[in-house]
PDB file of C-alpha atoms in Angstrom:
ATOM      1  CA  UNK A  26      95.370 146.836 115.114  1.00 59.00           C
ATOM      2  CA  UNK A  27      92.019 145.713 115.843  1.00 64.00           C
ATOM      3  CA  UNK A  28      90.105 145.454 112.333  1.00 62.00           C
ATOM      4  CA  UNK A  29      86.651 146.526 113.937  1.00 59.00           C
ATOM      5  CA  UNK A  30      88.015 149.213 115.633  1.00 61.00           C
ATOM      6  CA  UNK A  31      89.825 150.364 112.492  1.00 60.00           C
ATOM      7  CA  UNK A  32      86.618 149.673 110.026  1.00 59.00           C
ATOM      8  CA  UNK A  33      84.426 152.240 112.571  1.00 61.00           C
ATOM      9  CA  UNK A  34      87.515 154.751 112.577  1.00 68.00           C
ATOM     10  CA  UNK A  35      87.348 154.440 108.959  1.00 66.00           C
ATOM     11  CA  UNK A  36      83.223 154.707 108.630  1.00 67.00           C
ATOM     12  CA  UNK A  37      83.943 157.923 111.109  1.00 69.00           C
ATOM     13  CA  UNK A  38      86.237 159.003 108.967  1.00 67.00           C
ATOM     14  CA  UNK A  39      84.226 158.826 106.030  1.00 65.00           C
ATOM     15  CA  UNK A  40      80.840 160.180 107.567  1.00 66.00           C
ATOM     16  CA  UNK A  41      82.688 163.446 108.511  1.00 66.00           C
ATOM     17  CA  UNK A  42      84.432 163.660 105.307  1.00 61.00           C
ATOM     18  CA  UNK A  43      81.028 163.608 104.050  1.00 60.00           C
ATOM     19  CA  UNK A  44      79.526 165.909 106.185  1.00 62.00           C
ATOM     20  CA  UNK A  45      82.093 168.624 105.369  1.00 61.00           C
ATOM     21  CA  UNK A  46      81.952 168.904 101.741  1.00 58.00           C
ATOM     22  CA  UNK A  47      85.256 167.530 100.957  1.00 60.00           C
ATOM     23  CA  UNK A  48      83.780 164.531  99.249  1.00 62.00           C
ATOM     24  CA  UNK A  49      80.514 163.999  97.419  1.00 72.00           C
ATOM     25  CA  UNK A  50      78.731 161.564  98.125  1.00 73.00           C
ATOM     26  CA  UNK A  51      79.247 159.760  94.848  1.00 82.00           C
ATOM     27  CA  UNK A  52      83.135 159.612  95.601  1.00 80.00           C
ATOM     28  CA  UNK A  53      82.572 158.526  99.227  1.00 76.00           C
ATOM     29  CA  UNK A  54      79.954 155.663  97.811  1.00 83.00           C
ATOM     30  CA  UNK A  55      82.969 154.717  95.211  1.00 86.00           C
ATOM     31  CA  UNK A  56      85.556 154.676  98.396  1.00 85.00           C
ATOM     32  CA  UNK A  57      83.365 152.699 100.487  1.00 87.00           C
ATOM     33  CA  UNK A  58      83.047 150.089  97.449  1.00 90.00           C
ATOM     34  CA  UNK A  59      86.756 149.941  96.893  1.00 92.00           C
ATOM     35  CA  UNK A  60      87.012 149.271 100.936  1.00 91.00           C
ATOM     36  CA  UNK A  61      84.339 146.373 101.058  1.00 93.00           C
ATOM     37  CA  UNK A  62      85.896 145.100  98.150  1.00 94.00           C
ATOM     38  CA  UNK A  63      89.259 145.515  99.567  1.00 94.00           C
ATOM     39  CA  UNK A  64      88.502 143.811 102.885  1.00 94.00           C
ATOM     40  CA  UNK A  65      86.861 140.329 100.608  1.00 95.00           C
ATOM     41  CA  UNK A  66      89.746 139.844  99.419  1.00 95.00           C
ATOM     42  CA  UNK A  67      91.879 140.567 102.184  1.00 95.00           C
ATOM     43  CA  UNK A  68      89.484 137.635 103.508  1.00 95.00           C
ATOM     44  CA  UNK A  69      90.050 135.377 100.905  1.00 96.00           C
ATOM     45  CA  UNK A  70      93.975 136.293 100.793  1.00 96.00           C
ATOM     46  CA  UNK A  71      93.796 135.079 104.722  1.00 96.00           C
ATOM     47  CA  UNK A  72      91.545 131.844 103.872  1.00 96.00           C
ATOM     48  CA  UNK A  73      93.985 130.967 101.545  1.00 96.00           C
ATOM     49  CA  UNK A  74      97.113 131.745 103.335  1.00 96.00           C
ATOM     50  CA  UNK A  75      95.780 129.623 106.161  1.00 96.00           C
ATOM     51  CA  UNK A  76      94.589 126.657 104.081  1.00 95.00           C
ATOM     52  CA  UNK A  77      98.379 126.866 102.605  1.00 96.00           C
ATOM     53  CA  UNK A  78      99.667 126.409 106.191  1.00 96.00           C
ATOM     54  CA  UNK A  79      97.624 123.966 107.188  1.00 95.00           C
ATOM     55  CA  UNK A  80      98.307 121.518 103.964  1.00 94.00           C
ATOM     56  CA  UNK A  81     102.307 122.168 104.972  1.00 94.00           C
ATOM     57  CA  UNK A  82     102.323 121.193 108.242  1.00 93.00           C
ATOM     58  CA  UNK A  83      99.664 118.002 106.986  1.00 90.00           C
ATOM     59  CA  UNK A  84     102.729 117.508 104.578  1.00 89.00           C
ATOM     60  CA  UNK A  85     105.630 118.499 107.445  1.00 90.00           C
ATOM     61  CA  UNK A  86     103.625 115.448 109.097  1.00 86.00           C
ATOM     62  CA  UNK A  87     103.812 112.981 106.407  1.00 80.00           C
ATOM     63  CA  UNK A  88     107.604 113.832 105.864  1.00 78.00           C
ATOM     64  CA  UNK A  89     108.324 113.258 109.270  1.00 78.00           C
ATOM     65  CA  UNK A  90     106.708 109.890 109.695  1.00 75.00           C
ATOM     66  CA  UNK A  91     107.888 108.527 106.241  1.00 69.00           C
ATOM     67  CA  UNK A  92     111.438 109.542 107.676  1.00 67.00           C
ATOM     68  CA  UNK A  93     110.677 107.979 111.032  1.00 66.00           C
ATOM     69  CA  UNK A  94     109.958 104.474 109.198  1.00 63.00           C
ATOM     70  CA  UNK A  95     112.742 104.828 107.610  1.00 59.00           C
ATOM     71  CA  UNK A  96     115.133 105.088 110.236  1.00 56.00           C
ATOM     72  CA  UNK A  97     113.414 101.803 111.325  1.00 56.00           C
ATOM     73  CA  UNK A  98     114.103  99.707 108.202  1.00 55.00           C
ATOM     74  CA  UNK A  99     117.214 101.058 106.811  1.00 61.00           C
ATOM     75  CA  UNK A 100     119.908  98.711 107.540  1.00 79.00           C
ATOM     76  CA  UNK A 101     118.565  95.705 109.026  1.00 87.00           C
ATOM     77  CA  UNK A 102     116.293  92.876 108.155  1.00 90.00           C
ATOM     78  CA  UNK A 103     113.676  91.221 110.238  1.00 89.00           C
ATOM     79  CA  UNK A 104     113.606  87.785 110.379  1.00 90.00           C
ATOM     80  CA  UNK A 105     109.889  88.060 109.100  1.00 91.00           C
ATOM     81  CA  UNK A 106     111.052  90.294 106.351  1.00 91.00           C
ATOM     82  CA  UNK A 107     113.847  87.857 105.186  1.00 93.00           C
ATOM     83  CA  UNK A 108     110.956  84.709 105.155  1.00 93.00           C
ATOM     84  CA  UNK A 109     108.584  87.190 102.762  1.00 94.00           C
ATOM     85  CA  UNK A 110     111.643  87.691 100.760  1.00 94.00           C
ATOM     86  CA  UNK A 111     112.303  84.017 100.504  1.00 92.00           C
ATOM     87  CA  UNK A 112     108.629  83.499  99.426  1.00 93.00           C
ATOM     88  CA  UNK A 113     108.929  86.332  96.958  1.00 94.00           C
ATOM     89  CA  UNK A 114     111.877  84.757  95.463  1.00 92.00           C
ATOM     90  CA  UNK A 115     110.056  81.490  94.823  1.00 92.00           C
ATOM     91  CA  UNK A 116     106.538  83.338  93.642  1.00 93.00           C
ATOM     92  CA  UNK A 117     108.370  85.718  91.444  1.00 93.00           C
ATOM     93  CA  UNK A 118     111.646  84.339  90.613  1.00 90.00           C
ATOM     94  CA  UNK A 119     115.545  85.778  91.311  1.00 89.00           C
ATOM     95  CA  UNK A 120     114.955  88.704  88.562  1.00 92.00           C
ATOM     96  CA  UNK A 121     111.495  90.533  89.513  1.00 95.00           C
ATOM     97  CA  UNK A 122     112.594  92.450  92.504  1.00 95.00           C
ATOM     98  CA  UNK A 123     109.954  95.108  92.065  1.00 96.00           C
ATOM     99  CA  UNK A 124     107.077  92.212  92.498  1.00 96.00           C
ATOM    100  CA  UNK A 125     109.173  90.849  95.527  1.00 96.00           C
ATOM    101  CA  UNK A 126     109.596  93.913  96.964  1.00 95.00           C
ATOM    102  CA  UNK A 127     105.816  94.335  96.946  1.00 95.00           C
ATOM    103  CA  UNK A 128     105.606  91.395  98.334  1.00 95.00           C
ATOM    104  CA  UNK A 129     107.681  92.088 101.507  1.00 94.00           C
ATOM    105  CA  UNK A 130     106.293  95.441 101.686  1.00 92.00           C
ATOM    106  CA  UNK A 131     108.212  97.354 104.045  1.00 89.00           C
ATOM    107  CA  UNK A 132     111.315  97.464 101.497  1.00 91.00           C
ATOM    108  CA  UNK A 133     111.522  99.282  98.595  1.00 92.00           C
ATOM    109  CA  UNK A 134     112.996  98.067  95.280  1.00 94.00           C
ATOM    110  CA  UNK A 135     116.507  99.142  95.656  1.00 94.00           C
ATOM    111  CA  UNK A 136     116.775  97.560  98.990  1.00 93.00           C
ATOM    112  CA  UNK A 137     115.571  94.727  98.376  1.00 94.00           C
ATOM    113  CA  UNK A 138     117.879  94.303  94.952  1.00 96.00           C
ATOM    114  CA  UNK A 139     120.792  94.947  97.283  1.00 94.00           C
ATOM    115  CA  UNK A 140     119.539  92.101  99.882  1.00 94.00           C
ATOM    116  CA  UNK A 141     119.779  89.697  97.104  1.00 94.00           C
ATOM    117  CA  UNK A 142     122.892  90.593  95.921  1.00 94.00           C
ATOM    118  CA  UNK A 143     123.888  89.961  99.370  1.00 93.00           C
ATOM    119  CA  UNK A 144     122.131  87.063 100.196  1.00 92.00           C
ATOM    120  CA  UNK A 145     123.266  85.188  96.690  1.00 91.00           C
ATOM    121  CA  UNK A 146     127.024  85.845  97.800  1.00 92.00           C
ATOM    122  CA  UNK A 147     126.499  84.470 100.952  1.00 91.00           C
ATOM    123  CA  UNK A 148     125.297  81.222  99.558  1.00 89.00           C
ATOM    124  CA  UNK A 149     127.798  81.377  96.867  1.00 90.00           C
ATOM    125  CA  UNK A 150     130.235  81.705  99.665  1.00 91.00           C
ATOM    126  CA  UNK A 151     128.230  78.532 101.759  1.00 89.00           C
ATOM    127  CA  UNK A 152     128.632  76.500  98.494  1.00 90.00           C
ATOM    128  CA  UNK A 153     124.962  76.740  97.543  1.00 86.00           C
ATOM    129  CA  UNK A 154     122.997  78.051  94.832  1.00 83.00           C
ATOM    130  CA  UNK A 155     119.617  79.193  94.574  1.00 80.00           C
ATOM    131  CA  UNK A 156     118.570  75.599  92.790  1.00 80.00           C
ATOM    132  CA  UNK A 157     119.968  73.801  95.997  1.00 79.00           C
ATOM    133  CA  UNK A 158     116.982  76.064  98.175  1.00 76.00           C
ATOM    134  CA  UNK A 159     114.510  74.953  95.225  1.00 74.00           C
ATOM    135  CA  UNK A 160     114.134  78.712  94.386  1.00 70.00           C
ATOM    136  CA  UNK A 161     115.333  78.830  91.238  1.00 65.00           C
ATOM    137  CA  UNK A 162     112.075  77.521  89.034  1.00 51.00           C
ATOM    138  CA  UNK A 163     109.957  80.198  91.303  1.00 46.00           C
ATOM    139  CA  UNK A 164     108.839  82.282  88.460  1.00 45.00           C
ATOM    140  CA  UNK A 165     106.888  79.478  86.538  1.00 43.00           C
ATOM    141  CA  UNK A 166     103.792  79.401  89.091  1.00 41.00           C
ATOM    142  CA  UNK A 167     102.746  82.517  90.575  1.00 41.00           C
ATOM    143  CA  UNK A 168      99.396  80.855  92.373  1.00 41.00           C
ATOM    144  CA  UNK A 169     101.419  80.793  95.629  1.00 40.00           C
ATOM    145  CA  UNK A 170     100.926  77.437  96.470  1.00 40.00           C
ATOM    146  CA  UNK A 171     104.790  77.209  97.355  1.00 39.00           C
ATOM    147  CA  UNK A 172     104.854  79.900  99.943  1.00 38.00           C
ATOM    148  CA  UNK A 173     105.769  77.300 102.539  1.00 37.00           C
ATOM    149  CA  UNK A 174     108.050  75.639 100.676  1.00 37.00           C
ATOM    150  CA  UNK A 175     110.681  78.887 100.882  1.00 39.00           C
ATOM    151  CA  UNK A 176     110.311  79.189 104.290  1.00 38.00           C
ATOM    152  CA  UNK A 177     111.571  75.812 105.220  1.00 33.00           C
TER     153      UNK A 177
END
């Protein structure tokens, strides 16, 4: 199956094909164009076909590390996370969870919606409401010049 091997069996073909009459030489010029032609895009076909493979496994890659990071922040917050949260809250106010969640950065929107929920019933449950924490009037200035106020 070695192509060199095969394209001088084939050129040895053709010369004694040639030789013997059974093809002029016009016919043999128009096989020998089909086979170049042929073997280009067999090239190509290969070029692409390996180009293909390599943007799957680039893509096999990415899959497997977004999953990987994912494992790592599905069910539990970091401290660090929950003070960027607290921030967010103040900078952005208890009803823009896509801006907070940009603002933590390692949680998407959803999650982030869903620590709220959780974190507002636990202070419900404490007795305490977001005005008690002073992070209820977060959404008027967006400078950040309360960001250590949250964290307190």
């Amino acid at each position: 199956a070695d192509p060199a091997a095969a394209r001088t069996s084939f050129e040895d073909l053709s010369s004694e094909l040639l030789a013997s009459s059974f093809v002029s030489g016009t016919q043999m010029a128009k096989v020998l164009a089909e086979n170049r032609k042929l073997r280009q895009e067999l090239d190509e076909t290969k070029k692409e076909l390996d180009n293909a493979k390599k943007e799957l496994q680039y893509k096999e890659m990415v899959k497997k590390m977004i999953d990987e990071d994912a494992e790592m922040h599905t069910r539990y917050w970091l401290p660090e996370e929950h003070q960027r949260f607290l921030v967010g809250l103040q900078k952005f106010g208890h009803k823009d969870m896509k801006a907070i969640a940009e603002y933590v950065g390692t949680r998407s929107t959803v999650q982030v919606r869903t620590h709220a929920q959780k974190y507002f019933l636990k202070l419900e449950r404490h007795g305490k409401s977001l005005g008690d924490l002073g992070l209820l009037d977060g959404a008027s200035s967006k400078d950040g010049d309360e960001e250590e106020s949250a964290c307190s």
